[in-house]
């Protein structure tokens, strides 16, 4: 592992940014392992990007552990962040600890959870030696309570609630906090108030780091392009073209050629 939570805290102190990317499979993790990206994150967004669900709620600990294992095998040199799925932190200590155990044993070095959970569970996990990243703002596991995937913290009371949650997460021992889809001014206030790093997604430029979703930044789904995503590659068209060239070659008999055949 080429970075630790101590390095991430130092980055904050030195005002050096942190890069984080989601990743869900072995082959992609091998590419990420050769990159300069700091944190490779197996988010429960895989329920949507890999499994085609409408939201992240159907993800279970078993599913998350399977994908975490694949990524950990592909990027053994990286800081691997796992994700605690829906309700893991809400059913009491034992179920929470079972999920933590499965994901850490799957190869994660730290885990993230959404919302503000029971402090005693959070403290117990942290005191058990497991680094925890918080996640507030537009937390996708709360999609039904929010009435959809909507920007949070737009009015004073919602902004104050998110701000207080950020302070409480630091106090409870989190080593970092994701701020998702909140106004940049609120993200700035939180970032300046915390001594742990903030990682933004749709939260503007003032956070200590940024995270993007693998399929989004590679432009793999032209039907989904939220405002906060910067697309670094248009993967959809080249892959589509390659599929059609292959189809054509098969159908007109020009594949396979002699060099593709065993003697
Ligand atoms: O699951 C996920 O990919 C996430 C990111 C949006 C931070 O939680």
PDB file of C-alpha atoms and ligand atoms in Angstrom:
ATOM      1  CA  UNK A   1       0.000   0.000   0.000  1.00  0.00           C
ATOM      2  CA  UNK A   2       1.634   3.241  -1.042  1.00  0.00           C
ATOM      3  CA  UNK A   3      -0.434   5.586   1.145  1.00  0.00           C
ATOM      4  CA  UNK A   4      -1.921   5.382   4.651  1.00  0.00           C
ATOM      5  CA  UNK A   5      -4.444   7.403   6.652  1.00  0.00           C
ATOM      6  CA  UNK A   6      -1.505   9.236   8.215  1.00  0.00           C
ATOM      7  CA  UNK A   7      -0.365  10.357   4.752  1.00  0.00           C
ATOM      8  CA  UNK A   8      -3.892  11.569   4.013  1.00  0.00           C
ATOM      9  CA  UNK A   9      -3.908  13.679   7.193  1.00  0.00           C
ATOM     10  CA  UNK A  10      -0.494  15.083   6.245  1.00  0.00           C
ATOM     11  CA  UNK A  11      -1.844  15.999   2.807  1.00  0.00           C
ATOM     12  CA  UNK A  12      -4.518  18.089   4.482  1.00  0.00           C
ATOM     13  CA  UNK A  13      -1.977  19.813   6.722  1.00  0.00           C
ATOM     14  CA  UNK A  14       0.222  20.579   3.706  1.00  0.00           C
ATOM     15  CA  UNK A  15      -2.752  21.673   1.543  1.00  0.00           C
ATOM     16  CA  UNK A  16      -2.006  18.930  -0.987  1.00  0.00           C
ATOM     17  CA  UNK A  17      -5.030  17.415  -2.728  1.00  0.00           C
ATOM     18  CA  UNK A  18      -6.186  13.783  -2.551  1.00  0.00           C
ATOM     19  CA  UNK A  19      -7.497  11.856  -5.581  1.00  0.00           C
ATOM     20  CA  UNK A  20      -9.989   9.021  -5.254  1.00  0.00           C
ATOM     21  CA  UNK A  21     -11.734   6.905  -7.880  1.00  0.00           C
ATOM     22  CA  UNK A  22     -14.338   4.180  -7.632  1.00  0.00           C
ATOM     23  CA  UNK A  23     -13.369   0.836  -9.087  1.00  0.00           C
ATOM     24  CA  UNK A  24     -15.254  -2.428  -9.041  1.00  0.00           C
ATOM     25  CA  UNK A  25     -13.393  -5.168 -10.913  1.00  0.00           C
ATOM     26  CA  UNK A  26      -9.985  -6.842 -11.169  1.00  0.00           C
ATOM     27  CA  UNK A  27      -9.062  -5.659 -14.689  1.00  0.00           C
ATOM     28  CA  UNK A  28      -9.893  -2.023 -14.005  1.00  0.00           C
ATOM     29  CA  UNK A  29      -8.094  -2.247 -10.655  1.00  0.00           C
ATOM     30  CA  UNK A  30      -4.954  -3.363 -12.508  1.00  0.00           C
ATOM     31  CA  UNK A  31      -5.098  -0.129 -14.509  1.00  0.00           C
ATOM     32  CA  UNK A  32      -5.743   1.920 -11.356  1.00  0.00           C
ATOM     33  CA  UNK A  33      -2.791   0.193  -9.685  1.00  0.00           C
ATOM     34  CA  UNK A  34      -0.442   1.714 -12.290  1.00  0.00           C
ATOM     35  CA  UNK A  35      -1.918   5.209 -11.845  1.00  0.00           C
ATOM     36  CA  UNK A  36      -1.104   8.002  -9.402  1.00  0.00           C
ATOM     37  CA  UNK A  37      -4.608   7.883  -7.882  1.00  0.00           C
ATOM     38  CA  UNK A  38      -4.418   7.855  -4.076  1.00  0.00           C
ATOM     39  CA  UNK A  39      -7.546   5.948  -3.025  1.00  0.00           C
ATOM     40  CA  UNK A  40      -9.266   3.133  -4.894  1.00  0.00           C
ATOM     41  CA  UNK A  41     -12.831   2.853  -3.648  1.00  0.00           C
ATOM     42  CA  UNK A  42     -15.286   0.007  -4.070  1.00  0.00           C
ATOM     43  CA  UNK A  43     -18.442   2.089  -3.624  1.00  0.00           C
ATOM     44  CA  UNK A  44     -21.909   0.645  -3.338  1.00  0.00           C
ATOM     45  CA  UNK A  45     -22.578   2.699  -6.479  1.00  0.00           C
ATOM     46  CA  UNK A  46     -21.625  -0.632  -8.066  1.00  0.00           C
ATOM     47  CA  UNK A  47     -25.268  -1.563  -7.513  1.00  0.00           C
ATOM     48  CA  UNK A  48     -26.070   0.976 -10.235  1.00  0.00           C
ATOM     49  CA  UNK A  49     -22.950   0.979 -12.443  1.00  0.00           C
ATOM     50  CA  UNK A  50     -22.258  -2.762 -12.436  1.00  0.00           C
ATOM     51  CA  UNK A  51     -25.584  -4.364 -11.595  1.00  0.00           C
ATOM     52  CA  UNK A  52     -28.047  -1.934 -13.170  1.00  0.00           C
ATOM     53  CA  UNK A  53     -30.199  -1.228 -10.104  1.00  0.00           C
ATOM     54  CA  UNK A  54     -31.941   2.173  -9.858  1.00  0.00           C
ATOM     55  CA  UNK A  55     -30.161   2.949  -6.565  1.00  0.00           C
ATOM     56  CA  UNK A  56     -27.630   1.468  -4.123  1.00  0.00           C
ATOM     57  CA  UNK A  57     -30.139  -0.006  -1.665  1.00  0.00           C
ATOM     58  CA  UNK A  58     -30.065  -3.591  -2.994  1.00  0.00           C
ATOM     59  CA  UNK A  59     -26.307  -3.936  -2.288  1.00  0.00           C
ATOM     60  CA  UNK A  60     -25.502  -6.433   0.461  1.00  0.00           C
ATOM     61  CA  UNK A  61     -22.323  -6.997   2.451  1.00  0.00           C
ATOM     62  CA  UNK A  62     -21.729 -10.255   0.535  1.00  0.00           C
ATOM     63  CA  UNK A  63     -21.909  -8.446  -2.824  1.00  0.00           C
ATOM     64  CA  UNK A  64     -19.647  -5.652  -1.570  1.00  0.00           C
ATOM     65  CA  UNK A  65     -17.124  -8.191  -0.247  1.00  0.00           C
ATOM     66  CA  UNK A  66     -16.963 -10.014  -3.591  1.00  0.00           C
ATOM     67  CA  UNK A  67     -16.173  -6.824  -5.526  1.00  0.00           C
ATOM     68  CA  UNK A  68     -13.784  -5.639  -2.810  1.00  0.00           C
ATOM     69  CA  UNK A  69     -11.803  -8.881  -3.118  1.00  0.00           C
ATOM     70  CA  UNK A  70     -11.541  -8.475  -6.904  1.00  0.00           C
ATOM     71  CA  UNK A  71     -10.278  -4.889  -6.662  1.00  0.00           C
ATOM     72  CA  UNK A  72      -7.869  -5.685  -3.816  1.00  0.00           C
ATOM     73  CA  UNK A  73      -6.370  -8.461  -5.965  1.00  0.00           C
ATOM     74  CA  UNK A  74      -5.987  -6.104  -8.936  1.00  0.00           C
ATOM     75  CA  UNK A  75      -4.501  -3.163  -7.026  1.00  0.00           C
ATOM     76  CA  UNK A  76      -2.490  -4.642  -4.137  1.00  0.00           C
ATOM     77  CA  UNK A  77      -0.303  -1.522  -3.962  1.00  0.00           C
ATOM     78  CA  UNK A  78      -3.219   0.887  -3.427  1.00  0.00           C
ATOM     79  CA  UNK A  79      -5.141   2.225  -0.453  1.00  0.00           C
ATOM     80  CA  UNK A  80      -8.340   0.205  -0.768  1.00  0.00           C
ATOM     81  CA  UNK A  81     -11.506   1.766   0.647  1.00  0.00           C
ATOM     82  CA  UNK A  82     -14.560  -0.447   1.123  1.00  0.00           C
ATOM     83  CA  UNK A  83     -18.160   0.712   1.535  1.00  0.00           C
ATOM     84  CA  UNK A  84     -20.651  -0.334   4.214  1.00  0.00           C
ATOM     85  CA  UNK A  85     -23.959  -0.997   2.477  1.00  0.00           C
ATOM     86  CA  UNK A  86     -27.512   0.067   3.303  1.00  0.00           C
ATOM     87  CA  UNK A  87     -28.530  -0.237   7.001  1.00  0.00           C
ATOM     88  CA  UNK A  88     -25.246  -1.844   8.087  1.00  0.00           C
ATOM     89  CA  UNK A  89     -24.750   0.782  10.801  1.00  0.00           C
ATOM     90  CA  UNK A  90     -28.421   0.839  11.853  1.00  0.00           C
ATOM     91  CA  UNK A  91     -29.096  -2.690  13.064  1.00  0.00           C
ATOM     92  CA  UNK A  92     -26.936  -2.754  16.159  1.00  0.00           C
ATOM     93  CA  UNK A  93     -23.359  -3.489  16.990  1.00  0.00           C
ATOM     94  CA  UNK A  94     -23.115  -7.134  16.036  1.00  0.00           C
ATOM     95  CA  UNK A  95     -24.418  -6.867  12.449  1.00  0.00           C
ATOM     96  CA  UNK A  96     -22.249  -3.769  11.964  1.00  0.00           C
ATOM     97  CA  UNK A  97     -19.153  -5.577  13.235  1.00  0.00           C
ATOM     98  CA  UNK A  98     -19.916  -8.612  11.035  1.00  0.00           C
ATOM     99  CA  UNK A  99     -20.044  -6.378   7.952  1.00  0.00           C
ATOM    100  CA  UNK A 100     -16.842  -4.593   8.998  1.00  0.00           C
ATOM    101  CA  UNK A 101     -15.117  -7.951   9.457  1.00  0.00           C
ATOM    102  CA  UNK A 102     -16.210  -9.248   6.023  1.00  0.00           C
ATOM    103  CA  UNK A 103     -15.121  -6.113   4.152  1.00  0.00           C
ATOM    104  CA  UNK A 104     -11.793  -5.759   5.945  1.00  0.00           C
ATOM    105  CA  UNK A 105     -11.060  -9.443   5.377  1.00  0.00           C
ATOM    106  CA  UNK A 106     -11.972  -8.929   1.709  1.00  0.00           C
ATOM    107  CA  UNK A 107      -8.966  -6.621   1.441  1.00  0.00           C
ATOM    108  CA  UNK A 108     -10.122  -3.127   2.451  1.00  0.00           C
ATOM    109  CA  UNK A 109      -7.756  -0.921   4.461  1.00  0.00           C
ATOM    110  CA  UNK A 110     -10.576   1.378   5.592  1.00  0.00           C
ATOM    111  CA  UNK A 111     -14.366   1.615   5.258  1.00  0.00           C
ATOM    112  CA  UNK A 112     -16.853   4.366   4.452  1.00  0.00           C
ATOM    113  CA  UNK A 113     -20.434   4.693   5.675  1.00  0.00           C
ATOM    114  CA  UNK A 114     -23.254   7.099   4.838  1.00  0.00           C
ATOM    115  CA  UNK A 115     -25.073   9.484   7.162  1.00  0.00           C
ATOM    116  CA  UNK A 116     -24.525   9.980  10.827  1.00  0.00           C
ATOM    117  CA  UNK A 117     -24.873   6.714  12.731  1.00  0.00           C
ATOM    118  CA  UNK A 118     -25.096   5.777  16.384  1.00  0.00           C
ATOM    119  CA  UNK A 119     -21.940   7.139  17.948  1.00  0.00           C
ATOM    120  CA  UNK A 120     -21.300   4.066  20.089  1.00  0.00           C
ATOM    121  CA  UNK A 121     -21.209   1.764  17.048  1.00  0.00           C
ATOM    122  CA  UNK A 122     -18.948   4.167  15.188  1.00  0.00           C
ATOM    123  CA  UNK A 123     -16.594   4.516  18.169  1.00  0.00           C
ATOM    124  CA  UNK A 124     -16.483   0.757  18.679  1.00  0.00           C
ATOM    125  CA  UNK A 125     -15.456   0.207  15.044  1.00  0.00           C
ATOM    126  CA  UNK A 126     -12.812   2.935  15.204  1.00  0.00           C
ATOM    127  CA  UNK A 127     -11.541   1.606  18.566  1.00  0.00           C
ATOM    128  CA  UNK A 128     -11.300  -1.831  16.983  1.00  0.00           C
ATOM    129  CA  UNK A 129      -8.599  -0.519  14.661  1.00  0.00           C
ATOM    130  CA  UNK A 130     -10.718   0.091  11.568  1.00  0.00           C
ATOM    131  CA  UNK A 131     -10.283   3.494   9.919  1.00  0.00           C
ATOM    132  CA  UNK A 132     -13.668   4.960   9.017  1.00  0.00           C
ATOM    133  CA  UNK A 133     -14.541   7.624   6.450  1.00  0.00           C
ATOM    134  CA  UNK A 134     -17.855   9.430   6.887  1.00  0.00           C
ATOM    135  CA  UNK A 135     -20.128  10.484   3.997  1.00  0.00           C
ATOM    136  CA  UNK A 136     -22.677  13.286   4.276  1.00  0.00           C
ATOM    137  CA  UNK A 137     -24.701  15.594   2.045  1.00  0.00           C
ATOM    138  CA  UNK A 138     -26.500  13.762  -0.746  1.00  0.00           C
ATOM    139  CA  UNK A 139     -26.045  10.262   0.657  1.00  0.00           C
ATOM    140  CA  UNK A 140     -27.509   7.882  -1.958  1.00  0.00           C
ATOM    141  CA  UNK A 141     -28.705   5.355   0.663  1.00  0.00           C
ATOM    142  CA  UNK A 142     -31.169   8.061   1.797  1.00  0.00           C
ATOM    143  CA  UNK A 143     -32.547   8.579  -1.723  1.00  0.00           C
ATOM    144  CA  UNK A 144     -36.147   7.870  -0.754  1.00  0.00           C
ATOM    145  CA  UNK A 145     -36.022  10.234   2.219  1.00  0.00           C
ATOM    146  CA  UNK A 146     -34.557  12.948  -0.026  1.00  0.00           C
ATOM    147  CA  UNK A 147     -37.252  12.364  -2.661  1.00  0.00           C
ATOM    148  CA  UNK A 148     -34.610  11.590  -5.309  1.00  0.00           C
ATOM    149  CA  UNK A 149     -30.938  12.291  -5.941  1.00  0.00           C
ATOM    150  CA  UNK A 150     -31.073  15.976  -5.011  1.00  0.00           C
ATOM    151  CA  UNK A 151     -28.474  18.531  -3.952  1.00  0.00           C
ATOM    152  CA  UNK A 152     -28.533  18.867  -0.141  1.00  0.00           C
ATOM    153  CA  UNK A 153     -27.663  21.797   2.146  1.00  0.00           C
ATOM    154  CA  UNK A 154     -29.296  24.438  -0.016  1.00  0.00           C
ATOM    155  CA  UNK A 155     -31.184  26.135   2.811  1.00  0.00           C
ATOM    156  CA  UNK A 156     -29.835  27.325   6.160  1.00  0.00           C
ATOM    157  CA  UNK A 157     -31.255  24.534   8.316  1.00  0.00           C
ATOM    158  CA  UNK A 158     -30.145  21.742   5.980  1.00  0.00           C
ATOM    159  CA  UNK A 159     -26.674  23.330   5.647  1.00  0.00           C
ATOM    160  CA  UNK A 160     -26.380  23.624   9.439  1.00  0.00           C
ATOM    161  CA  UNK A 161     -27.414  19.969   9.886  1.00  0.00           C
ATOM    162  CA  UNK A 162     -24.719  18.820   7.432  1.00  0.00           C
ATOM    163  CA  UNK A 163     -22.150  21.090   9.085  1.00  0.00           C
ATOM    164  CA  UNK A 164     -22.946  19.668  12.548  1.00  0.00           C
ATOM    165  CA  UNK A 165     -22.753  16.113  11.172  1.00  0.00           C
ATOM    166  CA  UNK A 166     -19.285  16.846   9.776  1.00  0.00           C
ATOM    167  CA  UNK A 167     -18.079  18.096  13.182  1.00  0.00           C
ATOM    168  CA  UNK A 168     -19.614  15.075  14.917  1.00  0.00           C
ATOM    169  CA  UNK A 169     -17.978  12.624  12.493  1.00  0.00           C
ATOM    170  CA  UNK A 170     -14.556  14.099  13.166  1.00  0.00           C
ATOM    171  CA  UNK A 171     -15.221  13.962  16.906  1.00  0.00           C
ATOM    172  CA  UNK A 172     -16.313  10.315  16.631  1.00  0.00           C
ATOM    173  CA  UNK A 173     -12.937   9.418  15.126  1.00  0.00           C
ATOM    174  CA  UNK A 174     -13.451   9.403  11.338  1.00  0.00           C
ATOM    175  CA  UNK A 175     -10.216   9.943   9.394  1.00  0.00           C
ATOM    176  CA  UNK A 176     -11.938  11.715   6.463  1.00  0.00           C
ATOM    177  CA  UNK A 177     -15.402  12.692   5.212  1.00  0.00           C
ATOM    178  CA  UNK A 178     -16.980  12.546   1.756  1.00  0.00           C
ATOM    179  CA  UNK A 179     -19.123  15.577   0.941  1.00  0.00           C
ATOM    180  CA  UNK A 180     -21.543  14.749  -1.849  1.00  0.00           C
ATOM    181  CA  UNK A 181     -23.626  17.202  -3.868  1.00  0.00           C
ATOM    182  CA  UNK A 182     -23.683  20.203  -1.556  1.00  0.00           C
ATOM    183  CA  UNK A 183     -23.072  23.879  -2.406  1.00  0.00           C
ATOM    184  CA  UNK A 184     -19.339  24.755  -2.669  1.00  0.00           C
ATOM    185  CA  UNK A 185     -19.701  27.433   0.009  1.00  0.00           C
ATOM    186  CA  UNK A 186     -20.854  24.829   2.547  1.00  0.00           C
ATOM    187  CA  UNK A 187     -18.103  22.388   1.483  1.00  0.00           C
ATOM    188  CA  UNK A 188     -15.562  25.198   2.014  1.00  0.00           C
ATOM    189  CA  UNK A 189     -16.893  25.974   5.493  1.00  0.00           C
ATOM    190  CA  UNK A 190     -16.754  22.290   6.490  1.00  0.00           C
ATOM    191  CA  UNK A 191     -13.288  21.798   4.983  1.00  0.00           C
ATOM    192  CA  UNK A 192     -11.933  24.818   6.855  1.00  0.00           C
ATOM    193  CA  UNK A 193     -13.507  23.675  10.140  1.00  0.00           C
ATOM    194  CA  UNK A 194     -12.210  20.103  10.120  1.00  0.00           C
ATOM    195  CA  UNK A 195      -8.696  18.860  10.735  1.00  0.00           C
ATOM    196  CA  UNK A 196      -9.465  15.645   8.796  1.00  0.00           C
ATOM    197  CA  UNK A 197      -9.616  15.703   4.973  1.00  0.00           C
ATOM    198  CA  UNK A 198     -12.844  16.224   3.041  1.00  0.00           C
ATOM    199  CA  UNK A 199     -13.323  14.432  -0.282  1.00  0.00           C
ATOM    200  CA  UNK A 200     -15.837  16.059  -2.598  1.00  0.00           C
ATOM    201  CA  UNK A 201     -18.140  14.813  -5.322  1.00  0.00           C
ATOM    202  CA  UNK A 202     -20.362  17.534  -6.688  1.00  0.00           C
ATOM    203  CA  UNK A 203     -19.198  19.751  -3.805  1.00  0.00           C
ATOM    204  CA  UNK A 204     -17.007  22.242  -5.680  1.00  0.00           C
ATOM    205  CA  UNK A 205     -13.285  22.970  -5.638  1.00  0.00           C
ATOM    206  CA  UNK A 206     -12.647  23.746  -1.971  1.00  0.00           C
ATOM    207  CA  UNK A 207     -12.533  20.190  -0.570  1.00  0.00           C
ATOM    208  CA  UNK A 208      -9.221  18.477   0.249  1.00  0.00           C
ATOM    209  CA  UNK A 209      -9.773  15.880  -2.453  1.00  0.00           C
ATOM    210  CA  UNK A 210     -12.152  14.693  -5.160  1.00  0.00           C
ATOM    211  CA  UNK A 211     -13.795  11.390  -6.022  1.00  0.00           C
ATOM    212  CA  UNK A 212     -15.378  10.377  -9.322  1.00  0.00           C
ATOM    213  CA  UNK A 213     -17.185   7.235 -10.436  1.00  0.00           C
ATOM    214  CA  UNK A 214     -15.204   5.022 -12.856  1.00  0.00           C
ATOM    215  CA  UNK A 215     -17.948   4.785 -15.505  1.00  0.00           C
ATOM    216  CA  UNK A 216     -18.673   8.536 -15.306  1.00  0.00           C
ATOM    217  CA  UNK A 217     -15.154   9.844 -15.744  1.00  0.00           C
ATOM    218  CA  UNK A 218     -14.570   7.413 -18.621  1.00  0.00           C
ATOM    219  CA  UNK A 219     -17.796   8.452 -20.383  1.00  0.00           C
ATOM    220  CA  UNK A 220     -19.159   4.915 -20.513  1.00  0.00           C
ATOM    221  CA  UNK A 221     -22.840   5.821 -20.290  1.00  0.00           C
ATOM    222  CA  UNK A 222     -23.997   8.659 -22.569  1.00  0.00           C
ATOM    223  CA  UNK A 223     -27.428   8.541 -20.897  1.00  0.00           C
ATOM    224  CA  UNK A 224     -25.950   9.607 -17.545  1.00  0.00           C
ATOM    225  CA  UNK A 225     -23.839  12.735 -17.257  1.00  0.00           C
ATOM    226  CA  UNK A 226     -24.471  14.769 -14.093  1.00  0.00           C
ATOM    227  CA  UNK A 227     -23.276  18.377 -13.975  1.00  0.00           C
ATOM    228  CA  UNK A 228     -20.419  17.644 -11.535  1.00  0.00           C
ATOM    229  CA  UNK A 229     -18.729  14.990 -13.674  1.00  0.00           C
ATOM    230  CA  UNK A 230     -15.724  15.790 -15.825  1.00  0.00           C
ATOM    231  CA  UNK A 231     -15.453  13.209 -18.597  1.00  0.00           C
ATOM    232  CA  UNK A 232     -11.829  12.349 -19.385  1.00  0.00           C
ATOM    233  CA  UNK A 233     -12.530   9.862 -22.156  1.00  0.00           C
ATOM    234  CA  UNK A 234     -15.482   8.934 -24.336  1.00  0.00           C
ATOM    235  CA  UNK A 235     -15.316   5.166 -23.924  1.00  0.00           C
ATOM    236  CA  UNK A 236     -18.830   4.432 -25.176  1.00  0.00           C
ATOM    237  CA  UNK A 237     -18.250   5.126 -28.886  1.00  0.00           C
ATOM    238  CA  UNK A 238     -14.861   3.368 -29.311  1.00  0.00           C
ATOM    239  CA  UNK A 239     -16.176   0.267 -27.514  1.00  0.00           C
ATOM    240  CA  UNK A 240     -19.362   0.290 -29.587  1.00  0.00           C
ATOM    241  CA  UNK A 241     -17.307   0.663 -32.783  1.00  0.00           C
ATOM    242  CA  UNK A 242     -14.974  -2.177 -31.766  1.00  0.00           C
ATOM    243  CA  UNK A 243     -17.978  -4.446 -31.136  1.00  0.00           C
ATOM    244  CA  UNK A 244     -19.381  -3.662 -34.569  1.00  0.00           C
ATOM    245  CA  UNK A 245     -15.994  -4.233 -36.298  1.00  0.00           C
ATOM    246  CA  UNK A 246     -15.719  -7.602 -34.550  1.00  0.00           C
ATOM    247  CA  UNK A 247     -19.293  -8.499 -35.523  1.00  0.00           C
ATOM    248  CA  UNK A 248     -18.526  -7.570 -39.141  1.00  0.00           C
ATOM    249  CA  UNK A 249     -15.276  -9.594 -39.180  1.00  0.00           C
ATOM    250  CA  UNK A 250     -17.031 -12.673 -37.807  1.00  0.00           C
ATOM    251  CA  UNK A 251     -19.879 -12.386 -40.263  1.00  0.00           C
ATOM    252  CA  UNK A 252     -17.710 -11.795 -43.348  1.00  0.00           C
ATOM    253  CA  UNK A 253     -15.198 -14.484 -42.331  1.00  0.00           C
ATOM    254  CA  UNK A 254     -12.198 -12.176 -41.890  1.00  0.00           C
ATOM    255  CA  UNK A 255     -11.730 -13.264 -38.250  1.00  0.00           C
ATOM    256  CA  UNK A 256     -10.018 -15.466 -37.204  1.00  0.00           C
ATOM    257  CA  UNK A 257      -6.948 -15.198 -39.484  1.00  0.00           C
ATOM    258  CA  UNK A 258      -4.045 -17.711 -39.567  1.00  0.00           C
ATOM    259  CA  UNK A 259      -2.161 -15.853 -36.772  1.00  0.00           C
ATOM    260  CA  UNK A 260      -5.119 -16.400 -34.441  1.00  0.00           C
ATOM    261  CA  UNK A 261      -5.063 -20.183 -34.956  1.00  0.00           C
ATOM    262  CA  UNK A 262      -3.042 -22.882 -33.153  1.00  0.00           C
ATOM    263  CA  UNK A 263      -0.679 -24.938 -35.336  1.00  0.00           C
TER     264      UNK A 263
HETATM  265  O1  LIG B   1     -20.739   4.466  -3.669  1.00  0.00           O
HETATM  266  C1  LIG B   1     -20.107   5.420  -4.131  1.00  0.00           C
HETATM  267  O2  LIG B   1     -19.559   5.383  -5.244  1.00  0.00           O
HETATM  268  C2  LIG B   1     -19.978   6.622  -3.324  1.00  0.00           C
HETATM  269  C3  LIG B   1     -19.343   7.827  -3.958  1.00  0.00           C
HETATM  270  C4  LIG B   1     -20.379   8.613  -4.651  1.00  0.00           C
HETATM  271  C5  LIG B   1     -18.604   8.629  -2.967  1.00  0.00           C
HETATM  272  O3  LIG B   1     -20.394   6.629  -2.200  1.00  0.00           O
END
